[in-house]
mmCIF file of C-alpha atoms and ligand atoms in Angstrom:
data_model
loop_
_atom_site.group_PDB
_atom_site.id
_atom_site.type_symbol
_atom_site.label_atom_id
_atom_site.label_comp_id
_atom_site.label_asym_id
_atom_site.label_seq_id
_atom_site.Cartn_x
_atom_site.Cartn_y
_atom_site.Cartn_z
ATOM 1 C CA UNK F 1 10.914 31.481 -3.558
ATOM 2 C CA UNK F 2 10.866 29.172 -6.602
ATOM 3 C CA UNK F 3 11.364 25.417 -6.641
ATOM 4 C CA UNK F 4 14.242 23.794 -8.495
ATOM 5 C CA UNK F 5 13.258 21.498 -11.371
ATOM 6 C CA UNK F 6 14.589 18.470 -9.497
ATOM 7 C CA UNK F 7 12.482 19.338 -6.440
ATOM 8 C CA UNK F 8 9.292 19.399 -8.504
ATOM 9 C CA UNK F 9 10.138 16.046 -10.092
ATOM 10 C CA UNK F 10 11.046 14.460 -6.743
ATOM 11 C CA UNK F 11 7.469 15.207 -5.687
ATOM 12 C CA UNK F 12 6.076 13.646 -8.882
ATOM 13 C CA UNK F 13 8.218 10.557 -8.296
ATOM 14 C CA UNK F 14 7.186 10.378 -4.652
ATOM 15 C CA UNK F 15 3.652 9.833 -5.982
ATOM 16 C CA UNK F 16 4.601 7.813 -9.075
ATOM 17 C CA UNK F 17 8.047 6.184 -8.666
ATOM 18 C CA UNK F 18 9.639 5.400 -12.048
ATOM 19 C CA UNK F 19 10.170 1.775 -11.092
ATOM 20 C CA UNK F 20 6.393 1.228 -11.215
ATOM 21 C CA UNK F 21 6.405 1.700 -15.015
ATOM 22 C CA UNK F 22 5.247 -1.281 -17.075
ATOM 23 C CA UNK F 23 7.811 -3.253 -19.039
ATOM 24 C CA UNK F 24 8.635 -1.482 -22.295
ATOM 25 C CA UNK F 25 7.355 1.845 -20.992
ATOM 26 C CA UNK F 26 10.349 2.637 -18.790
ATOM 27 C CA UNK F 27 12.193 4.057 -21.826
ATOM 28 C CA UNK F 28 9.397 6.532 -22.497
ATOM 29 C CA UNK F 29 9.026 8.115 -19.078
ATOM 30 C CA UNK F 30 10.968 10.705 -17.160
ATOM 31 C CA UNK F 31 12.604 13.782 -18.610
ATOM 32 C CA UNK F 32 12.213 13.712 -22.420
ATOM 33 C CA UNK F 33 13.033 17.296 -23.437
ATOM 34 C CA UNK F 34 15.176 20.068 -21.942
ATOM 35 C CA UNK F 35 16.690 20.154 -18.473
ATOM 36 C CA UNK F 36 15.590 20.053 -14.854
ATOM 37 C CA UNK F 37 18.738 21.883 -13.756
ATOM 38 C CA UNK F 38 16.940 25.190 -13.463
ATOM 39 C CA UNK F 39 14.569 27.180 -11.334
ATOM 40 C CA UNK F 40 10.937 26.428 -12.161
ATOM 41 C CA UNK F 41 8.415 29.244 -11.861
ATOM 42 C CA UNK F 42 5.491 27.812 -13.781
ATOM 43 C CA UNK F 43 4.501 24.190 -14.344
ATOM 44 C CA UNK F 44 1.844 23.065 -16.812
ATOM 45 C CA UNK F 45 0.218 19.647 -16.346
ATOM 46 C CA UNK F 46 -1.032 18.120 -19.609
ATOM 47 C CA UNK F 47 -2.425 14.805 -20.823
ATOM 48 C CA UNK F 48 -0.860 15.087 -24.306
ATOM 49 C CA UNK F 49 1.925 17.352 -25.520
ATOM 50 C CA UNK F 50 0.437 18.559 -28.804
ATOM 51 C CA UNK F 51 1.461 21.781 -30.541
ATOM 52 C CA UNK F 52 -1.466 23.807 -29.095
ATOM 53 C CA UNK F 53 -0.371 22.679 -25.617
ATOM 54 C CA UNK F 54 3.194 23.867 -26.285
ATOM 55 C CA UNK F 55 1.771 27.178 -27.568
ATOM 56 C CA UNK F 56 -0.233 27.460 -24.341
ATOM 57 C CA UNK F 57 2.965 26.785 -22.367
ATOM 58 C CA UNK F 58 4.810 29.499 -24.313
ATOM 59 C CA UNK F 59 1.960 31.995 -23.800
ATOM 60 C CA UNK F 60 1.931 31.277 -20.048
ATOM 61 C CA UNK F 61 5.745 31.398 -19.651
ATOM 62 C CA UNK F 62 5.911 27.798 -18.529
ATOM 63 C CA UNK F 63 9.309 26.284 -17.606
ATOM 64 C CA UNK F 64 8.193 22.676 -17.270
ATOM 65 C CA UNK F 65 5.413 20.557 -18.772
ATOM 66 C CA UNK F 66 4.489 17.398 -16.881
ATOM 67 C CA UNK F 67 2.550 15.077 -19.201
ATOM 68 C CA UNK F 68 0.964 11.644 -19.020
ATOM 69 C CA UNK F 69 1.590 10.607 -22.638
ATOM 70 C CA UNK F 70 5.121 10.630 -24.015
ATOM 71 C CA UNK F 71 6.088 13.464 -26.340
ATOM 72 C CA UNK F 72 8.722 11.184 -27.920
ATOM 73 C CA UNK F 73 7.023 7.801 -28.237
ATOM 74 C CA UNK F 74 9.293 6.128 -30.806
ATOM 75 C CA UNK F 75 13.000 6.814 -31.260
ATOM 76 C CA UNK F 76 13.289 9.840 -33.543
ATOM 77 C CA UNK F 77 15.333 9.599 -36.745
ATOM 78 C CA UNK F 78 15.507 13.314 -37.486
ATOM 79 C CA UNK F 79 14.680 16.674 -35.962
ATOM 80 C CA UNK F 80 13.142 18.427 -38.960
ATOM 81 C CA UNK F 81 11.467 21.695 -38.092
ATOM 82 C CA UNK F 82 9.424 21.555 -41.311
ATOM 83 C CA UNK F 83 7.545 18.528 -39.887
ATOM 84 C CA UNK F 84 5.046 18.616 -36.965
ATOM 85 C CA UNK F 85 7.064 16.707 -34.347
ATOM 86 C CA UNK F 86 10.319 18.551 -35.064
ATOM 87 C CA UNK F 87 8.505 21.886 -35.005
ATOM 88 C CA UNK F 88 6.989 21.031 -31.606
ATOM 89 C CA UNK F 89 10.322 19.941 -30.093
ATOM 90 C CA UNK F 90 12.030 22.994 -31.588
ATOM 91 C CA UNK F 91 9.481 25.259 -29.876
ATOM 92 C CA UNK F 92 10.122 23.554 -26.528
ATOM 93 C CA UNK F 93 13.895 23.953 -26.837
ATOM 94 C CA UNK F 94 13.748 27.567 -28.067
ATOM 95 C CA UNK F 95 11.492 28.559 -25.171
ATOM 96 C CA UNK F 96 13.461 26.529 -22.607
ATOM 97 C CA UNK F 97 10.445 24.350 -21.796
ATOM 98 C CA UNK F 98 11.314 20.971 -20.279
ATOM 99 C CA UNK F 99 8.944 18.039 -20.795
ATOM 100 C CA UNK F 100 8.694 15.303 -18.187
ATOM 101 C CA UNK F 101 6.473 12.212 -18.618
ATOM 102 C CA UNK F 102 4.792 10.049 -15.950
ATOM 103 C CA UNK F 103 2.871 7.361 -17.828
ATOM 104 C CA UNK F 104 2.298 3.766 -16.634
ATOM 105 C CA UNK F 105 4.077 4.588 -13.373
ATOM 106 C CA UNK F 106 1.268 7.096 -12.714
ATOM 107 C CA UNK F 107 -1.331 4.485 -13.783
ATOM 108 C CA UNK F 108 0.001 1.897 -11.326
ATOM 109 C CA UNK F 109 0.775 4.276 -8.423
ATOM 110 C CA UNK F 110 -1.404 4.014 -5.333
ATOM 111 C CA UNK F 111 -3.270 7.318 -5.266
ATOM 112 C CA UNK F 112 -2.457 7.825 -8.971
ATOM 113 C CA UNK F 113 -4.455 7.927 -12.178
ATOM 114 C CA UNK F 114 -6.523 4.749 -11.845
ATOM 115 C CA UNK F 115 -7.458 5.669 -8.277
ATOM 116 C CA UNK F 116 -8.465 9.152 -9.472
ATOM 117 C CA UNK F 117 -10.678 7.597 -12.176
ATOM 118 C CA UNK F 118 -12.291 5.243 -9.638
ATOM 119 C CA UNK F 119 -12.934 8.192 -7.328
ATOM 120 C CA UNK F 120 -14.536 10.206 -10.125
ATOM 121 C CA UNK F 121 -16.978 7.322 -10.636
ATOM 122 C CA UNK F 122 -17.743 7.213 -6.910
ATOM 123 C CA UNK F 123 -16.564 3.619 -6.458
ATOM 124 C CA UNK F 124 -16.213 2.313 -2.896
ATOM 125 C CA UNK F 125 -14.030 -0.509 -1.492
ATOM 126 C CA UNK F 126 -11.541 0.129 -4.274
ATOM 127 C CA UNK F 127 -8.754 -2.385 -4.884
ATOM 128 C CA UNK F 128 -6.227 -3.153 -7.614
ATOM 129 C CA UNK F 129 -7.827 -4.932 -10.602
ATOM 130 C CA UNK F 130 -4.675 -6.507 -12.081
ATOM 131 C CA UNK F 131 -1.985 -6.940 -9.407
ATOM 132 C CA UNK F 132 1.527 -6.994 -10.893
ATOM 133 C CA UNK F 133 3.629 -7.125 -7.766
ATOM 134 C CA UNK F 134 3.496 -6.633 -4.051
ATOM 135 C CA UNK F 135 5.492 -4.135 -2.123
ATOM 136 C CA UNK F 136 8.426 -5.446 -0.082
ATOM 137 C CA UNK F 137 8.346 -4.413 3.565
ATOM 138 C CA UNK F 138 11.055 -3.641 6.094
ATOM 139 C CA UNK F 139 11.040 -3.085 9.824
ATOM 140 C CA UNK F 140 13.057 -0.228 11.231
ATOM 141 C CA UNK F 141 14.000 -0.293 14.908
ATOM 142 C CA UNK F 142 15.534 2.809 16.482
ATOM 143 C CA UNK F 143 16.611 3.663 20.027
ATOM 144 C CA UNK F 144 15.574 7.160 21.140
ATOM 145 C CA UNK F 145 16.019 9.090 24.399
ATOM 146 C CA UNK F 146 12.551 9.243 25.978
ATOM 147 C CA UNK F 147 11.845 12.962 25.538
ATOM 148 C CA UNK F 148 12.605 12.821 21.775
ATOM 149 C CA UNK F 149 10.395 9.839 20.919
ATOM 150 C CA UNK F 150 7.462 11.836 19.565
ATOM 151 C CA UNK F 151 9.615 14.044 17.361
ATOM 152 C CA UNK F 152 11.384 11.057 15.798
ATOM 153 C CA UNK F 153 8.159 9.072 15.440
ATOM 154 C CA UNK F 154 6.388 11.983 13.721
ATOM 155 C CA UNK F 155 9.289 12.577 11.334
ATOM 156 C CA UNK F 156 9.314 8.898 10.346
ATOM 157 C CA UNK F 157 5.521 8.823 9.966
ATOM 158 C CA UNK F 158 5.566 11.951 7.796
ATOM 159 C CA UNK F 159 8.184 10.311 5.580
ATOM 160 C CA UNK F 160 5.793 7.374 5.036
ATOM 161 C CA UNK F 161 6.636 4.814 7.743
ATOM 162 C CA UNK F 162 4.080 3.156 9.991
ATOM 163 C CA UNK F 163 1.136 2.567 7.653
ATOM 164 C CA UNK F 164 -0.985 -0.541 8.244
ATOM 165 C CA UNK F 165 -4.096 -0.415 6.059
ATOM 166 C CA UNK F 166 -5.643 2.990 6.625
ATOM 167 C CA UNK F 167 -3.878 3.484 9.965
ATOM 168 C CA UNK F 168 -0.866 5.770 10.048
ATOM 169 C CA UNK F 169 1.709 6.287 12.851
ATOM 170 C CA UNK F 170 1.712 2.558 13.715
ATOM 171 C CA UNK F 171 4.694 1.957 16.015
ATOM 172 C CA UNK F 172 5.515 -0.197 19.028
ATOM 173 C CA UNK F 173 7.543 1.337 21.829
ATOM 174 C CA UNK F 174 9.327 -0.364 24.734
ATOM 175 C CA UNK F 175 11.168 1.642 27.402
ATOM 176 C CA UNK F 176 14.609 0.494 28.494
ATOM 177 C CA UNK F 177 18.112 1.617 29.255
ATOM 178 C CA UNK F 178 20.676 2.524 26.672
ATOM 179 C CA UNK F 179 24.380 2.539 27.589
ATOM 180 C CA UNK F 180 27.307 4.141 25.849
ATOM 181 C CA UNK F 181 30.698 5.629 26.549
ATOM 182 C CA UNK F 182 31.685 8.649 24.459
ATOM 183 C CA UNK F 183 35.299 8.272 23.290
ATOM 184 C CA UNK F 184 37.914 10.655 21.970
ATOM 185 C CA UNK F 185 36.733 12.805 19.068
ATOM 186 C CA UNK F 186 33.057 12.680 20.016
ATOM 187 C CA UNK F 187 30.705 15.532 20.742
ATOM 188 C CA UNK F 188 28.020 13.728 22.728
ATOM 189 C CA UNK F 189 24.479 15.091 23.076
ATOM 190 C CA UNK F 190 24.365 13.483 26.536
ATOM 191 C CA UNK F 191 27.312 12.635 28.835
ATOM 192 C CA UNK F 192 31.046 13.244 28.744
ATOM 193 C CA UNK F 193 34.031 11.664 27.088
ATOM 194 C CA UNK F 194 35.320 8.629 28.944
ATOM 195 C CA UNK F 195 32.323 8.229 31.279
ATOM 196 C CA UNK F 196 29.830 5.376 30.953
ATOM 197 C CA UNK F 197 26.331 6.749 30.451
ATOM 198 C CA UNK F 198 22.994 5.098 31.193
ATOM 199 C CA UNK F 199 20.088 6.796 29.497
ATOM 200 C CA UNK F 200 16.341 6.141 29.570
ATOM 201 C CA UNK F 201 15.590 5.272 25.966
ATOM 202 C CA UNK F 202 12.700 3.847 24.012
ATOM 203 C CA UNK F 203 13.028 1.084 21.436
ATOM 204 C CA UNK F 204 10.657 2.226 18.690
ATOM 205 C CA UNK F 205 9.793 -0.156 15.883
ATOM 206 C CA UNK F 206 7.749 0.515 12.785
ATOM 207 C CA UNK F 207 7.074 -0.916 9.345
ATOM 208 C CA UNK F 208 8.098 0.720 6.072
ATOM 209 C CA UNK F 209 7.795 -0.114 2.340
ATOM 210 C CA UNK F 210 11.309 -0.946 1.093
ATOM 211 C CA UNK F 211 10.943 1.628 -1.688
ATOM 212 C CA UNK F 212 10.947 4.531 0.775
ATOM 213 C CA UNK F 213 13.286 3.045 3.370
ATOM 214 C CA UNK F 214 16.143 5.495 2.703
ATOM 215 C CA UNK F 215 13.803 8.499 2.851
ATOM 216 C CA UNK F 216 12.448 7.333 6.225
ATOM 217 C CA UNK F 217 15.948 6.695 7.604
ATOM 218 C CA UNK F 218 17.049 10.168 6.510
ATOM 219 C CA UNK F 219 14.022 11.749 8.233
ATOM 220 C CA UNK F 220 14.705 9.651 11.345
ATOM 221 C CA UNK F 221 18.379 10.690 11.486
ATOM 222 C CA UNK F 222 17.446 14.367 11.013
ATOM 223 C CA UNK F 223 14.969 14.287 13.898
ATOM 224 C CA UNK F 224 17.159 12.201 16.246
ATOM 225 C CA UNK F 225 19.290 14.195 18.728
ATOM 226 C CA UNK F 226 22.252 11.766 18.824
ATOM 227 C CA UNK F 227 25.480 12.184 16.896
ATOM 228 C CA UNK F 228 25.585 8.404 16.277
ATOM 229 C CA UNK F 229 22.127 6.857 16.071
ATOM 230 C CA UNK F 230 21.625 3.161 16.900
ATOM 231 C CA UNK F 231 19.085 1.626 14.523
ATOM 232 C CA UNK F 232 18.434 -1.690 12.775
ATOM 233 C CA UNK F 233 16.687 -2.564 9.533
ATOM 234 C CA UNK F 234 15.090 -6.010 9.206
ATOM 235 C CA UNK F 235 13.701 -7.584 6.035
ATOM 236 C CA UNK F 236 10.159 -8.922 6.520
ATOM 237 C CA UNK F 237 8.582 -12.069 5.084
ATOM 238 C CA UNK F 238 5.068 -10.684 4.744
ATOM 239 C CA UNK F 239 4.324 -8.539 1.687
ATOM 240 C CA UNK F 240 2.730 -5.125 1.400
ATOM 241 C CA UNK F 241 -0.136 -3.807 -0.666
ATOM 242 C CA UNK F 242 -0.566 -5.140 -4.208
ATOM 243 C CA UNK F 243 0.455 -2.738 -6.968
ATOM 244 C CA UNK F 244 -0.953 -2.978 -10.435
ATOM 245 C CA UNK F 245 -3.093 -1.660 -13.235
ATOM 246 C CA UNK F 246 -6.770 -0.728 -13.053
ATOM 247 C CA UNK F 247 -9.038 -0.629 -10.046
ATOM 248 C CA UNK F 248 -12.239 -2.379 -9.067
ATOM 249 C CA UNK F 249 -14.879 -1.284 -6.623
ATOM 250 C CA UNK F 250 -18.614 -1.161 -5.998
ATOM 251 C CA UNK F 251 -21.244 1.414 -6.860
ATOM 252 C CA UNK F 252 -23.348 2.857 -4.005
ATOM 253 C CA UNK F 253 -26.216 0.690 -5.308
ATOM 254 C CA UNK F 254 -26.825 -1.637 -8.262
ATOM 255 C CA UNK F 255 -28.108 0.124 -11.370
ATOM 256 C CA UNK F 256 -28.866 -0.716 -14.972
ATOM 257 C CA UNK F 257 -26.006 -0.634 -17.453
ATOM 258 C CA UNK F 258 -27.750 2.297 -19.196
ATOM 259 C CA UNK F 259 -27.947 4.271 -15.927
ATOM 260 C CA UNK F 260 -24.330 3.475 -15.180
ATOM 261 C CA UNK F 261 -23.247 4.559 -18.669
ATOM 262 C CA UNK F 262 -25.100 7.867 -18.091
ATOM 263 C CA UNK F 263 -23.284 8.247 -14.771
ATOM 264 C CA UNK F 264 -19.919 7.759 -16.505
ATOM 265 C CA UNK F 265 -20.901 10.295 -19.155
ATOM 266 C CA UNK F 266 -21.882 12.884 -16.528
ATOM 267 C CA UNK F 267 -18.943 12.329 -14.191
ATOM 268 C CA UNK F 268 -16.419 12.750 -17.004
ATOM 269 C CA UNK F 269 -18.329 15.552 -18.728
ATOM 270 C CA UNK F 270 -18.570 13.687 -22.050
ATOM 271 C CA UNK F 271 -20.822 14.460 -24.993
ATOM 272 C CA UNK F 272 -21.072 10.772 -25.875
ATOM 273 C CA UNK F 273 -19.783 7.288 -25.149
ATOM 274 C CA UNK F 274 -20.207 3.685 -26.327
ATOM 275 C CA UNK F 275 -21.276 0.718 -24.256
ATOM 276 C CA UNK F 276 -21.426 -3.033 -24.847
ATOM 277 C CA UNK F 277 -24.119 -5.233 -23.283
ATOM 278 C CA UNK F 278 -27.836 -5.111 -22.655
ATOM 279 C CA UNK F 279 -28.984 -1.665 -21.447
ATOM 280 C CA UNK F 280 -31.276 -3.245 -18.811
ATOM 281 C CA UNK F 281 -28.775 -5.599 -17.195
ATOM 282 C CA UNK F 282 -27.893 -4.698 -13.626
ATOM 283 C CA UNK F 283 -24.340 -3.711 -12.711
ATOM 284 C CA UNK F 284 -22.846 -3.240 -9.239
ATOM 285 C CA UNK F 285 -19.191 -4.279 -9.318
ATOM 286 C CA UNK F 286 -17.170 -2.038 -11.606
ATOM 287 C CA UNK F 287 -13.656 -2.270 -13.014
ATOM 288 C CA UNK F 288 -11.873 0.693 -14.543
ATOM 289 C CA UNK F 289 -8.639 0.895 -16.452
ATOM 290 C CA UNK F 290 -7.546 4.232 -17.858
ATOM 291 C CA UNK F 291 -6.475 4.584 -21.469
ATOM 292 C CA UNK F 292 -6.542 1.546 -23.736
ATOM 293 C CA UNK F 293 -7.591 -1.586 -21.834
ATOM 294 C CA UNK F 294 -8.191 -3.898 -24.805
ATOM 295 C CA UNK F 295 -5.533 -6.411 -23.854
ATOM 296 C CA UNK F 296 -7.004 -6.772 -20.348
ATOM 297 C CA UNK F 297 -10.604 -7.485 -21.354
ATOM 298 C CA UNK F 298 -10.381 -11.315 -21.419
ATOM 299 C CA UNK F 299 -8.786 -11.364 -17.937
ATOM 300 C CA UNK F 300 -11.193 -8.724 -16.589
ATOM 301 C CA UNK F 301 -14.108 -11.104 -17.048
ATOM 302 C CA UNK F 302 -12.494 -13.437 -14.525
ATOM 303 C CA UNK F 303 -12.221 -10.688 -11.870
ATOM 304 C CA UNK F 304 -15.828 -10.901 -10.729
ATOM 305 C CA UNK F 305 -16.846 -7.522 -12.125
ATOM 306 C CA UNK F 306 -20.112 -6.769 -13.968
ATOM 307 C CA UNK F 307 -18.769 -4.004 -16.148
ATOM 308 C CA UNK F 308 -15.367 -2.715 -17.235
ATOM 309 C CA UNK F 309 -14.800 0.949 -18.067
ATOM 310 C CA UNK F 310 -11.963 1.435 -20.521
ATOM 311 C CA UNK F 311 -11.099 3.358 -23.683
ATOM 312 C CA UNK F 312 -10.221 2.565 -27.291
ATOM 313 C CA UNK F 313 -12.271 -0.665 -27.364
ATOM 314 C CA UNK F 314 -11.950 -2.557 -30.673
ATOM 315 C CA UNK F 315 -14.869 -4.142 -32.508
ATOM 316 C CA UNK F 316 -13.556 -7.680 -32.021
ATOM 317 C CA UNK F 317 -12.621 -7.175 -28.363
ATOM 318 C CA UNK F 318 -16.194 -5.981 -27.789
ATOM 319 C CA UNK F 319 -17.444 -9.258 -29.308
ATOM 320 C CA UNK F 320 -15.085 -11.150 -27.002
ATOM 321 C CA UNK F 321 -16.456 -9.305 -23.945
ATOM 322 C CA UNK F 322 -20.037 -10.091 -25.015
ATOM 323 C CA UNK F 323 -19.203 -13.777 -25.302
ATOM 324 C CA UNK F 324 -17.649 -13.682 -21.805
ATOM 325 C CA UNK F 325 -20.722 -11.914 -20.362
ATOM 326 C CA UNK F 326 -18.742 -8.791 -19.427
ATOM 327 C CA UNK F 327 -20.404 -5.425 -20.073
ATOM 328 C CA UNK F 328 -18.162 -2.597 -21.285
ATOM 329 C CA UNK F 329 -18.399 1.171 -21.121
ATOM 330 C CA UNK F 330 -15.973 2.997 -23.411
ATOM 331 C CA UNK F 331 -15.828 6.665 -22.416
ATOM 332 C CA UNK F 332 -12.751 7.209 -24.636
ATOM 333 C CA UNK F 333 -9.064 7.395 -23.851
ATOM 334 C CA UNK F 334 -9.368 11.092 -23.072
ATOM 335 C CA UNK F 335 -11.008 10.606 -19.625
ATOM 336 C CA UNK F 336 -7.436 10.310 -18.417
ATOM 337 C CA UNK F 337 -7.503 14.102 -18.529
ATOM 338 C CA UNK F 338 -8.574 14.026 -14.861
ATOM 339 C CA UNK F 339 -4.832 13.717 -14.212
ATOM 340 C CA UNK F 340 -4.354 17.361 -15.237
ATOM 341 C CA UNK F 341 -6.418 18.729 -12.358
ATOM 342 C CA UNK F 342 -5.439 16.015 -9.851
ATOM 343 C CA UNK F 343 -1.686 16.149 -10.420
ATOM 344 C CA UNK F 344 -1.692 19.966 -10.553
ATOM 345 C CA UNK F 345 -3.458 20.221 -7.195
ATOM 346 C CA UNK F 346 -1.205 17.552 -5.630
ATOM 347 C CA UNK F 347 1.888 19.488 -6.741
ATOM 348 C CA UNK F 348 0.492 22.912 -5.811
ATOM 349 C CA UNK F 349 -0.233 21.694 -2.298
ATOM 350 C CA UNK F 350 3.118 19.966 -1.936
ATOM 351 C CA UNK F 351 5.043 23.056 -3.104
ATOM 352 C CA UNK F 352 2.935 25.782 -1.463
ATOM 353 C CA UNK F 353 4.709 25.912 1.880
ATOM 354 C CA UNK F 354 8.366 26.012 0.842
ATOM 355 C CA UNK F 355 8.076 27.353 -2.688
ATOM 356 C CA UNK F 356 5.057 29.669 -2.818
ATOM 357 C CA UNK F 357 6.457 31.319 -5.961
ATOM 358 C CA UNK F 358 6.142 28.221 -8.129
ATOM 359 C CA UNK F 359 2.731 27.963 -9.799
ATOM 360 C CA UNK F 360 1.314 24.668 -11.067
ATOM 361 C CA UNK F 361 -1.758 24.603 -13.290
ATOM 362 C CA UNK F 362 -3.703 22.236 -15.552
ATOM 363 C CA UNK F 363 -3.603 22.724 -19.321
ATOM 364 C CA UNK F 364 -6.807 24.290 -20.634
ATOM 365 C CA UNK F 365 -6.382 22.744 -24.090
ATOM 366 C CA UNK F 366 -8.705 19.818 -24.839
ATOM 367 C CA UNK F 367 -6.641 17.183 -26.670
ATOM 368 C CA UNK F 368 -9.524 14.798 -27.365
ATOM 369 C CA UNK F 369 -9.313 14.211 -31.125
ATOM 370 C CA UNK F 370 -12.904 12.894 -31.316
ATOM 371 C CA UNK F 371 -16.217 14.757 -31.564
ATOM 372 C CA UNK F 372 -19.790 13.452 -31.495
ATOM 373 C CA UNK F 373 -22.824 14.422 -33.545
HETATM 374 ZN ZN1 ZN M 401 -3.329 6.997 -21.957
#
């Protein structure tokens, strides 16, 4: 059994909803080449869609590439197959390879790229470094006949309702009596047409991020035995978890900047990196922002961190960080390649049960343009 293209992408967007994309980036995410209206047997996860990556996809009979960096970054003015970009797009089309991009939406997503980077560094007590917004919350209240409470609760919890901090399945349940009279044209689960029914029911209430409200309601309706389900949705004043770019956290113990830089080098399997600041200074609180974090460096200094890990650091931004007393470690933009393995295993696991035929794997092509000597 193979997954449909849309099914695969629904799983990507469950992790990294498109609406999380940064302003200006929303035009460069999503499906960029080909179609999702097809069966998908093999999925390749890549950081960059360069020609060798497309060749790898062709050699491995891939139907869909999921990439972090856009394959079409600026609007194209021509599709010339005698030029590199046109040749690459032509290969994708000829081999029916779709290309889907999850960029800043994957960076911002809870459990997405910046969390993966923080985990690779072994940071604890991780939180968002630059909050952009907070999730809106809703309360869903549903009335369930007593013996079906657990089934409905579990379905709602599996769809993402009932999280408070690191606690899942948070609900409150009050027993009571539900009344109803089935009328003409009904097919009641309990009772008969024209007779007033009194049923032992439970009022179950739980909290849900507004972004997944419809998914939770669908799961609730599917698990509920009634033909017509009584439920209410309330907007809440309090806000959910902050969403944003970068993460901050603490190292297991303070260490020198040089030791920390070595740790970064080892954890990301690098042959070299650059750092800014005195090698002997102690660092404990660490910020990390995948890709190019230049524009965030001045604000990072105000976030109470000792060192910021980010790529593509400019000469003058490094001077700025020094003046602000913020140490920097620049492991390169390419450390974002952890997304290949992480996203591939997330998708493999999510698809395994229903669509065991669909294979998802990480690209084996290294797209780091830089070498060290
Ligand atoms: Zn990047």
